[in-house]
Short mmCIF file of C-alpha atoms in Angstrom, two decimals:
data_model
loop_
_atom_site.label_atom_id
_atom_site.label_comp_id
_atom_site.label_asym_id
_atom_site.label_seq_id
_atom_site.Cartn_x
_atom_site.Cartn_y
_atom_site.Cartn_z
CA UNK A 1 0.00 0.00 0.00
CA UNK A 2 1.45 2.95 -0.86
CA UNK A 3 1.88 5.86 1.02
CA UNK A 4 1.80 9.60 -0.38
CA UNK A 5 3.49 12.14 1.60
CA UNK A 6 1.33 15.26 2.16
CA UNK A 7 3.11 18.34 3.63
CA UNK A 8 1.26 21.07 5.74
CA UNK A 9 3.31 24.48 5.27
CA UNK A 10 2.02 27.06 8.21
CA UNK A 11 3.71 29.13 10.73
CA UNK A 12 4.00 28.88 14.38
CA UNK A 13 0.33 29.05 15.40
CA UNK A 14 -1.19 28.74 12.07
CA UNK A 15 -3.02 26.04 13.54
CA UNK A 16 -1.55 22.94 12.08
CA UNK A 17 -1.47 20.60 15.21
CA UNK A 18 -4.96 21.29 16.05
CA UNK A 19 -6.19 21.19 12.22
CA UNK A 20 -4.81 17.44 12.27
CA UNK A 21 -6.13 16.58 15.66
CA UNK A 22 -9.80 18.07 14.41
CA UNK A 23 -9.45 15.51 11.21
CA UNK A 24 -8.87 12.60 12.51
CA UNK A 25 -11.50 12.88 14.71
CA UNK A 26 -13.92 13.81 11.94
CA UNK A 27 -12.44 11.13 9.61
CA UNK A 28 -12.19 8.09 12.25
CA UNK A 29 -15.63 7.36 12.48
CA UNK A 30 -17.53 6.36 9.11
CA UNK A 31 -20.33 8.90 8.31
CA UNK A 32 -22.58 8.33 5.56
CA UNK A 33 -21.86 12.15 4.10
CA UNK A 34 -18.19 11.25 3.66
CA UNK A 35 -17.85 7.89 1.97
CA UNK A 36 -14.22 7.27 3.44
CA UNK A 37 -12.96 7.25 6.95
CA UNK A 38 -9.10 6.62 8.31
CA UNK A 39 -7.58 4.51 10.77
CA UNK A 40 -3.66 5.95 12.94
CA UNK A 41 -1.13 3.28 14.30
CA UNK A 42 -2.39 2.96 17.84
CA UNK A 43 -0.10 5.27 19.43
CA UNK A 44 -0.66 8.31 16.69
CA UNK A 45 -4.81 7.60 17.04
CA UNK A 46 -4.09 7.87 21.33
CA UNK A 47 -1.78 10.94 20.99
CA UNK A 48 -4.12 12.95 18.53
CA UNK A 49 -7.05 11.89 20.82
CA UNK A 50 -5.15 13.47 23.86
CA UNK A 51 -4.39 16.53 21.76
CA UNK A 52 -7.84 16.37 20.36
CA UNK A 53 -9.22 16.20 24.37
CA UNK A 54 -7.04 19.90 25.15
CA UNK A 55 -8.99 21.39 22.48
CA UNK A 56 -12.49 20.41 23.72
CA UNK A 57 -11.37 21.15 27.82
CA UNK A 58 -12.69 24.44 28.70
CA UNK A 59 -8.88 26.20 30.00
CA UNK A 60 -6.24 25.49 27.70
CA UNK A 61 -5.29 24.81 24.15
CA UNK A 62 -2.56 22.53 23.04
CA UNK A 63 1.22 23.54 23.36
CA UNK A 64 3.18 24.53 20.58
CA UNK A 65 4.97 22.12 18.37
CA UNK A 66 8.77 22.01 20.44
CA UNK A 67 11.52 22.68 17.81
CA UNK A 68 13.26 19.77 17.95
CA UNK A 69 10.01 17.30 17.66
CA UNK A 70 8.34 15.93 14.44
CA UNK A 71 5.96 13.73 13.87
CA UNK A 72 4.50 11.87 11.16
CA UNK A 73 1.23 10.98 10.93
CA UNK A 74 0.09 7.97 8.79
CA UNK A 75 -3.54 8.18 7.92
CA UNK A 76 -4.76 4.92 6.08
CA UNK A 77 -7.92 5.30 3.98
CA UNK A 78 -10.46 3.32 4.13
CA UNK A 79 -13.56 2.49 1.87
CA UNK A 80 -16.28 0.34 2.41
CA UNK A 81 -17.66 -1.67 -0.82
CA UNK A 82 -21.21 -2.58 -1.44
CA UNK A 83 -20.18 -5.68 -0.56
CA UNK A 84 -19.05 -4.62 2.86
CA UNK A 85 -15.90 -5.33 2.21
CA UNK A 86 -13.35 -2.46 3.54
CA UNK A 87 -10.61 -1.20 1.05
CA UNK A 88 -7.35 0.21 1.58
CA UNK A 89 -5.83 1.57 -1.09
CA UNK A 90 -3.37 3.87 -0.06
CA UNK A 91 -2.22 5.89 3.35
CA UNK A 92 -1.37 9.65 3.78
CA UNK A 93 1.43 10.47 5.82
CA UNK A 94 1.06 14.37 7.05
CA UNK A 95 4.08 15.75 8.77
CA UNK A 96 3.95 17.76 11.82
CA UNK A 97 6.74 20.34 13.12
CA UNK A 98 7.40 23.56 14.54
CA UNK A 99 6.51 26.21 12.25
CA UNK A 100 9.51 28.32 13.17
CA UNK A 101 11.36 26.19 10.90
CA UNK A 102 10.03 27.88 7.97
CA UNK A 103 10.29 31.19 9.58
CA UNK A 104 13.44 31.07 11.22
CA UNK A 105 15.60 27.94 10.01
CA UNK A 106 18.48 27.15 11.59
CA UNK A 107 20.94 24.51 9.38
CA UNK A 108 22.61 23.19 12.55
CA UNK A 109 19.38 21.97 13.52
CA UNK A 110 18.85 17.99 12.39
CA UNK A 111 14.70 17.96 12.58
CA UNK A 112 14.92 21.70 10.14
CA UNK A 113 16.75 19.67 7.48
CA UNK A 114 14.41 16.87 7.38
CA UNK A 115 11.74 19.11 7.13
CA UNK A 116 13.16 21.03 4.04
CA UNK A 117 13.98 17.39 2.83
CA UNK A 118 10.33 16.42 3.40
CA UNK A 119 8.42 19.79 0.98
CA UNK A 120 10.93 18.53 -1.89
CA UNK A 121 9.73 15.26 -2.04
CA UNK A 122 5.90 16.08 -1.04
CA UNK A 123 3.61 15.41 -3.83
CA UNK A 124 0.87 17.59 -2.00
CA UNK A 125 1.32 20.54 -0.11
CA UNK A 126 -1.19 22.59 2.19
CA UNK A 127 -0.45 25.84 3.10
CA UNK A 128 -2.00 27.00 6.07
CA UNK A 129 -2.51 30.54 6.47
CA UNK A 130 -3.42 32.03 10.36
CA UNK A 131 -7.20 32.88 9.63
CA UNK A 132 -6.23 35.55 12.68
CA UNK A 133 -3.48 37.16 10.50
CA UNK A 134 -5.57 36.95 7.67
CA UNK A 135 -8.18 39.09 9.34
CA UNK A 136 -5.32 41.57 10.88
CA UNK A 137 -4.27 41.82 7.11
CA UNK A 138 -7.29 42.96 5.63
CA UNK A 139 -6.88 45.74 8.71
CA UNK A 140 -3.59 47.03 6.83
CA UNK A 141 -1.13 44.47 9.36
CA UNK A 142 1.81 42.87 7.31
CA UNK A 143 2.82 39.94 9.46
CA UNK A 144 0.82 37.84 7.35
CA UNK A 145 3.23 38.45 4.33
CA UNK A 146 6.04 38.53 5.84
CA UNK A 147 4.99 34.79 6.91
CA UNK A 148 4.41 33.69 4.08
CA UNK A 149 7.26 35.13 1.88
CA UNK A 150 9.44 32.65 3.88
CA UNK A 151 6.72 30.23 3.41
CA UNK A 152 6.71 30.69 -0.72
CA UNK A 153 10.17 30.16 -0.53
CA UNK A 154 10.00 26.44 0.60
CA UNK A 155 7.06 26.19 -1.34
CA UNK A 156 8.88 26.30 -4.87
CA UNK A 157 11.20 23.46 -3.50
CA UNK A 158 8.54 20.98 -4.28
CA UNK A 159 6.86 19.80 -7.46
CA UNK A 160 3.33 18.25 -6.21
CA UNK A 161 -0.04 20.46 -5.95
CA UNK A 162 -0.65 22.77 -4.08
CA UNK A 163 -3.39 24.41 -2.27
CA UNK A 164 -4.00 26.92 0.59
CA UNK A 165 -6.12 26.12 3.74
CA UNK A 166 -7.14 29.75 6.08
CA UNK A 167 -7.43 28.34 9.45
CA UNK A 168 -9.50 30.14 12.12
CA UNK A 169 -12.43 30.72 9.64
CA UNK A 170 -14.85 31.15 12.39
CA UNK A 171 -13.07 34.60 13.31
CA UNK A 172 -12.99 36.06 9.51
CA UNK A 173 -16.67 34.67 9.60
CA UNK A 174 -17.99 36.56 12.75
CA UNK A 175 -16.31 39.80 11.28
CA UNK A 176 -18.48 39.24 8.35
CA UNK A 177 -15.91 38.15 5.73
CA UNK A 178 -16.35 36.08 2.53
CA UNK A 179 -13.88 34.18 0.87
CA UNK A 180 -14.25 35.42 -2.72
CA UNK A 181 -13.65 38.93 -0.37
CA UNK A 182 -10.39 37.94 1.12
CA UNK A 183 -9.21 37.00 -1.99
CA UNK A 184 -9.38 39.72 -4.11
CA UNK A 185 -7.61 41.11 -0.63
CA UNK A 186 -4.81 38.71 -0.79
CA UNK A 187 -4.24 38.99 -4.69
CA UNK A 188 -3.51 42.34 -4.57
CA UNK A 189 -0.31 42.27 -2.53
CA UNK A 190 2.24 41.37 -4.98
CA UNK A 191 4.40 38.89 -3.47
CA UNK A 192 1.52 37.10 -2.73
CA UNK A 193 -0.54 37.74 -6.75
CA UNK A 194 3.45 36.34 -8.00
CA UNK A 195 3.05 33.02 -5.71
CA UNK A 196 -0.13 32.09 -7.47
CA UNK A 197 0.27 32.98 -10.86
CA UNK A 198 3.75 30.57 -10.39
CA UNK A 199 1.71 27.93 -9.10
CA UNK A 200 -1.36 27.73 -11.81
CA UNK A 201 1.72 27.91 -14.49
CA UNK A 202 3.05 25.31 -12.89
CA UNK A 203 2.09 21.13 -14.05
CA UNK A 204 0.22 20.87 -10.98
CA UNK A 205 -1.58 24.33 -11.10
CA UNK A 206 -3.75 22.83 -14.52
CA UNK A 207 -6.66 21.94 -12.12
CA UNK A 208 -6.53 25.43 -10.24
CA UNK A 209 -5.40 26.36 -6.96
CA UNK A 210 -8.31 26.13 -4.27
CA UNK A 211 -8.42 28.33 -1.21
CA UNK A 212 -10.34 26.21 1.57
CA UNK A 213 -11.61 28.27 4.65
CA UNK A 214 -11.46 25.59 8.00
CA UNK A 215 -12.22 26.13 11.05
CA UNK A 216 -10.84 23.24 13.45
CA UNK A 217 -13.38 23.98 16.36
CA UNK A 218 -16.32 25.04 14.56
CA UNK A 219 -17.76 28.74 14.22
CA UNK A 220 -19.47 29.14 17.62
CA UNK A 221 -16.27 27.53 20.15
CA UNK A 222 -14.06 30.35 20.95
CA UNK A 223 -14.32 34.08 19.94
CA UNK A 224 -11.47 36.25 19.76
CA UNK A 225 -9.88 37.69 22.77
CA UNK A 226 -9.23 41.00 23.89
CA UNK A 227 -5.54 41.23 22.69
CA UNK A 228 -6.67 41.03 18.93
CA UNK A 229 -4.71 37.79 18.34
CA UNK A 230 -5.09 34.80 21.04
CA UNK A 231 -8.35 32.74 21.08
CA UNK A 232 -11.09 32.10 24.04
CA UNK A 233 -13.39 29.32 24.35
CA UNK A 234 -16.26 29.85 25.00
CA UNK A 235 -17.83 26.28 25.97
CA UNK A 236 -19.49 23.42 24.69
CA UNK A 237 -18.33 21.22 21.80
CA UNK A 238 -16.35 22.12 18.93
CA UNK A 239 -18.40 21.01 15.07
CA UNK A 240 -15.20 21.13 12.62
CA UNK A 241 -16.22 23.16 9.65
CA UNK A 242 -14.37 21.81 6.15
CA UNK A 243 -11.59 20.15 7.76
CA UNK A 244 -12.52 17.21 5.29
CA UNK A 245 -11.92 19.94 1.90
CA UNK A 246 -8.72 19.82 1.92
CA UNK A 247 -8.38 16.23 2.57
CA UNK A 248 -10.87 15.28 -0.55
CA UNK A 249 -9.63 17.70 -2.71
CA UNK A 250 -5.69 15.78 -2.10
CA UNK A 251 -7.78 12.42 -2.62
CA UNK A 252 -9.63 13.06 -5.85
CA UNK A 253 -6.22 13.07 -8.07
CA UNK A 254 -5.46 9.94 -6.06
CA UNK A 255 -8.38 8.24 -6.72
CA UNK A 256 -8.07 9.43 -10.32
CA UNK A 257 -4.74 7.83 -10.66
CA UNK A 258 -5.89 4.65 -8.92
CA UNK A 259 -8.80 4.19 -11.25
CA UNK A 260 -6.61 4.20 -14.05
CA UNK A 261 -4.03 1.87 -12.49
CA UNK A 262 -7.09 -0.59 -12.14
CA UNK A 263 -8.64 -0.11 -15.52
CA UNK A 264 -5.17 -0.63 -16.62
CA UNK A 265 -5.01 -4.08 -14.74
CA UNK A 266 -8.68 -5.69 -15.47
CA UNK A 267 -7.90 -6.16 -19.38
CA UNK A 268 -4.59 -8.78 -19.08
CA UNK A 269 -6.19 -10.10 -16.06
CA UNK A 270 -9.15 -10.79 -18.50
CA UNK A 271 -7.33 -12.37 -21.29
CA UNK A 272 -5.43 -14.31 -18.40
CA UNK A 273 -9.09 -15.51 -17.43
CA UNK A 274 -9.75 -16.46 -21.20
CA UNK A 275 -6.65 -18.05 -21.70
CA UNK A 276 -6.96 -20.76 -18.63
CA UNK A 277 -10.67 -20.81 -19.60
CA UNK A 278 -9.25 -22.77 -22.79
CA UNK A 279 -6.87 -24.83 -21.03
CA UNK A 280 -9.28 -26.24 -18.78
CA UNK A 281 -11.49 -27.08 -21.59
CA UNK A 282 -9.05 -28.52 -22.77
CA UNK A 283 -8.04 -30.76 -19.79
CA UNK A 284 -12.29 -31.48 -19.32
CA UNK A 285 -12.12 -33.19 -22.62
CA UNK A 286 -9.25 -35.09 -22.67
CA UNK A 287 -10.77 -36.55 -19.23
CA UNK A 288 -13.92 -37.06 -20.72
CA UNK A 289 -12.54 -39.26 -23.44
CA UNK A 290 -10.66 -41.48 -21.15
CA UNK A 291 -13.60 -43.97 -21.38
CA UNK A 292 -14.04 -43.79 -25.23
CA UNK A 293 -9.90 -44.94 -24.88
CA UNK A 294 -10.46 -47.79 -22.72
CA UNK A 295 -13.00 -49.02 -25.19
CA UNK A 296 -10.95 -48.77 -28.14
CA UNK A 297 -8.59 -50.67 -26.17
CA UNK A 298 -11.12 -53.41 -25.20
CA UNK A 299 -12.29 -53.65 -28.97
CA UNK A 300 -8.86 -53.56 -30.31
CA UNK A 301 -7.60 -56.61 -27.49
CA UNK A 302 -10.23 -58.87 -28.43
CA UNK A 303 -9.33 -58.47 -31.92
CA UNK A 304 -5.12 -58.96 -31.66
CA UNK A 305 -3.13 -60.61 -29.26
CA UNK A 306 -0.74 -57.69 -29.37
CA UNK A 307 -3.52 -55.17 -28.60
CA UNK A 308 -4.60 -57.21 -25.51
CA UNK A 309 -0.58 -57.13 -24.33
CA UNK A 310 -0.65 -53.22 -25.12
CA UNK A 311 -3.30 -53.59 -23.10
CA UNK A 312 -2.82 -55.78 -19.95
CA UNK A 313 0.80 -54.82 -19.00
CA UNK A 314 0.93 -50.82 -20.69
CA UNK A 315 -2.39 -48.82 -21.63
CA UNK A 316 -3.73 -48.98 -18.05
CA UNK A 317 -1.13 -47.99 -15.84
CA UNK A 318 -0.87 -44.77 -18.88
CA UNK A 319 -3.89 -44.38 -18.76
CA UNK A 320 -3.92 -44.05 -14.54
CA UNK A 321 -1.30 -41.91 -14.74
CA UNK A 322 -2.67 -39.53 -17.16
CA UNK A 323 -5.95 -39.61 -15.52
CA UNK A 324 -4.15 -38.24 -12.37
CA UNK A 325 -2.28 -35.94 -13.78
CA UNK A 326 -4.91 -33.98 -15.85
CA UNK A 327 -7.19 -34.41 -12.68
CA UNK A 328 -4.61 -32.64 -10.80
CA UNK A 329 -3.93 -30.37 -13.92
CA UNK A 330 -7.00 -29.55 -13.94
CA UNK A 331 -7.74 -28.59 -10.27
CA UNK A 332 -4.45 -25.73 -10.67
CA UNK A 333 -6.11 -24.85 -13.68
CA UNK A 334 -9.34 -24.08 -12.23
CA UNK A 335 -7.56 -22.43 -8.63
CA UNK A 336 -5.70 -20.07 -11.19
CA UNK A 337 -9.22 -19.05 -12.41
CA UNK A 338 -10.61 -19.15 -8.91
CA UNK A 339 -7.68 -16.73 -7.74
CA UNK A 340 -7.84 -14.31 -11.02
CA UNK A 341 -11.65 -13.75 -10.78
CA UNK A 342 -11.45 -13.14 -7.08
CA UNK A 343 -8.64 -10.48 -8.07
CA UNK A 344 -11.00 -9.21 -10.84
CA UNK A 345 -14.03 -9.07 -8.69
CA UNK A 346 -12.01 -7.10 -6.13
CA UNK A 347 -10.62 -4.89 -8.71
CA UNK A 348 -14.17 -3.89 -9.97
CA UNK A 349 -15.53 -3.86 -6.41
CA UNK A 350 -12.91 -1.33 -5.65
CA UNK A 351 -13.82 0.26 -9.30
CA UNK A 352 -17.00 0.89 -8.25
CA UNK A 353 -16.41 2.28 -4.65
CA UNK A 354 -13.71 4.57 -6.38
CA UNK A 355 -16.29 5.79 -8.68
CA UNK A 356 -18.77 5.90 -6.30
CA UNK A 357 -16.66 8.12 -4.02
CA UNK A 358 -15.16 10.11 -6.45
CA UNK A 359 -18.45 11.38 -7.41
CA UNK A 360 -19.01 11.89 -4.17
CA UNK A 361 -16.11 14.25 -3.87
CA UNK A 362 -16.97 15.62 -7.15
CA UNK A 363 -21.11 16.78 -5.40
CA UNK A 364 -19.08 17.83 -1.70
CA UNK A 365 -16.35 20.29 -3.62
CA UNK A 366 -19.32 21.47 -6.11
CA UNK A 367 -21.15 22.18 -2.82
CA UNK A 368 -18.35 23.57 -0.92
CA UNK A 369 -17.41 26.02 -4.41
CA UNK A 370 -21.17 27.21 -4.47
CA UNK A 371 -21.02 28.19 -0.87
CA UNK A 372 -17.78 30.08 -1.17
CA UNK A 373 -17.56 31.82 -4.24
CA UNK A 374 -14.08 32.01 -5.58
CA UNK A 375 -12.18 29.44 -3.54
CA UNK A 376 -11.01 28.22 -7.02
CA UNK A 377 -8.73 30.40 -9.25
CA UNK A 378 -8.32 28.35 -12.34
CA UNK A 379 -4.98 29.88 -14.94
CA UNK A 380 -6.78 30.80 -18.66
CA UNK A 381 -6.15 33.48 -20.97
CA UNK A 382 -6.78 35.49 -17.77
CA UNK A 383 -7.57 35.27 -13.87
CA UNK A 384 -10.88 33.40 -13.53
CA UNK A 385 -12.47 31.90 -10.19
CA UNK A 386 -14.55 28.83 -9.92
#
């Protein structure tokens, strides 16, 4: 099973930690309006619960990632067939660090080079951007660029798509923004208008570049505090708004190259069906005739004295042997069949729950690009937004 390496680029209390610890708990348990869920090695599932359990107590939110710590989280997906049979076909691995290492990076340091070794070889990256920063930005505050130009830099080291996640929706919501808002906002600092245009020229830009507003807790857990910056919960329990976007919009070129791998597969595994088909026809015959042989043999004995010798001391001990080992011929023949139409089955069992989630996907993101108006800038002769 193969695992795909996503990377989240955000900045020290963009919110990754608690973005991841929000997903897993919304993709853990199967719900119908999802399709897929995802299972965590034991100890990743316990330690994202615990972090997961600091969001929802009613004091204190979870500590910074430390410097020197990284983790990688392996998410497996999961579909469930019509047949209620659960499919794997893939895992996710996410990597979580200290965002300083973007912002302040510091060679000597042994976890900042794996990091920087990690976005080169990413074929997906998020990058969050502080939903808090973003709504201090559209005030006239620059710390949100000056974030992300360090940000953009490690973002041209890799190749793989790329699309941005604003974290803390539910304070740009309260203040009454929209997203197709913030983004003509956004697009008109430069540094940030260059960033995109390189990344919808860019093999991976040919879909567009989506801009997903998240909020990990919900829109009605914590308000804004009276510093302008730090958040304060308010009680109750957090409802995760589009932490799954993000997550389907990685999956659905997945799921497209998976289909094709398996459409790819069914035809020789087909003609490998058709060609064992013919053998053991061919093995079913030549055991059916057995008797018309011994009665040749019988006819042909009682007729020549050489015939009956054939016979007596030769033809039956063949025709023993031969019996045997078409019979046992025959039984691999028809295991080989058994085994390739099982394969086949499951291939076109898997087909289907592909397709079936992939539309899916395909009715969620239409949903989610009705809602929010321009969360999709697609490269043509000029700007456009989906």
């Amino acid at each position: 099973m193969p695992a795909i390496p996503v990377t989240v680029l955000g900045p020290a209390e963009s919110g990754k930690t608690v973005y991841l610890a929000s997903l897993f708990r919304r993709l853990a348990i199967p719900r119908p309006d999802l399709g897929f869920h995802v299972q965590l090695p034991p100890e990743q599932s316990t330690r994202l619960n615990r972090i997961y359990q600091q969001i929802t107590s009613p004091d204190v939110w979870p500590d910074p990632q430390i410097r020197s710590e990284i983790w990688e989280w392996e998410f497996t997906c999961s579909i469930r067939t019509a047949r209620n049979e659960t499919y794997s076909p893939f895992s996710i691995t996410y990597l979580d660090y200290s965002g300083e290492h973007l912002t302040e990076p510091d060679g000597r340091v042994e976890a900042g080079t794996r990091v920087l070794a990690r976005i080169e070889e990413s074929e997906f990256l998020l990058i969050l951007l502080d939903g808090v920063k973003v709504l201090r930005f559209l005030d006239g505050d620059p710390r949100l660029t000056e974030d992300l130009v360090a940000v953009f830099s490690h973002m041209m080291r890799s190749r793989g798509i790329v699309h941005f996640v604003i974290t803390k929706w539910d304070v740009l919501a309260a203040a009454g923004h929209r997203v197709q808002e913030v983004m003509d906002c956004l697009l008109q600092h430069p540094d940030f208008k260059d960033a995109v245009e390189t990344l919808l020229r860019s093999p991976g830009g040919a879909k567009g570049v989506r801009f997903i507003p998240v909020s990990s807790v919900g829109l009605d857990f914590a308000v804004l505090g009276p510093d302008g910056m730090t958040m304060v919960k308010k009680g109750g329990f957090p409802t995760p708004l589009n932490v799954e976007i993000p997550f389907m919009a990685v999956l659905m070129d997945l799921f497209a190259a998976q289909l094709k791998k398996l459409e790819q597969q069914g035809a020789p595994e087909s003609r490998q069906i058709k060609e064992r088909d013919q053998r053991l026809a061919w093995v079913r015959m030549a055991r059916d005739r057995m008797p018309l042989v011994r009665t040749f043999l019988r006819t042909a004995a009682a007729r020549s004295p050489v015939m009956r010798l054939v016979r007596d001391h030769m033809a039956e001990a063949f025709l023993q042997f031969a019996e045997t080992q078409l019979s046992v011929y025959g039984d691999r023949v028809e295991q080989d069949i058994t085994q390739l139409r099982d394969r086949m089955l499951r291939a076109t069992s898997e087909k289907e729950a592909l397709n079936g989630l992939v539309a899916l996907f395909h009715v969620k993101l239409a949903e989610f690009e009705a809602e929010h108006p321009g969360s999709r800038l697609i490269k043509g002769e000029s700007w456009t937004t989906a």
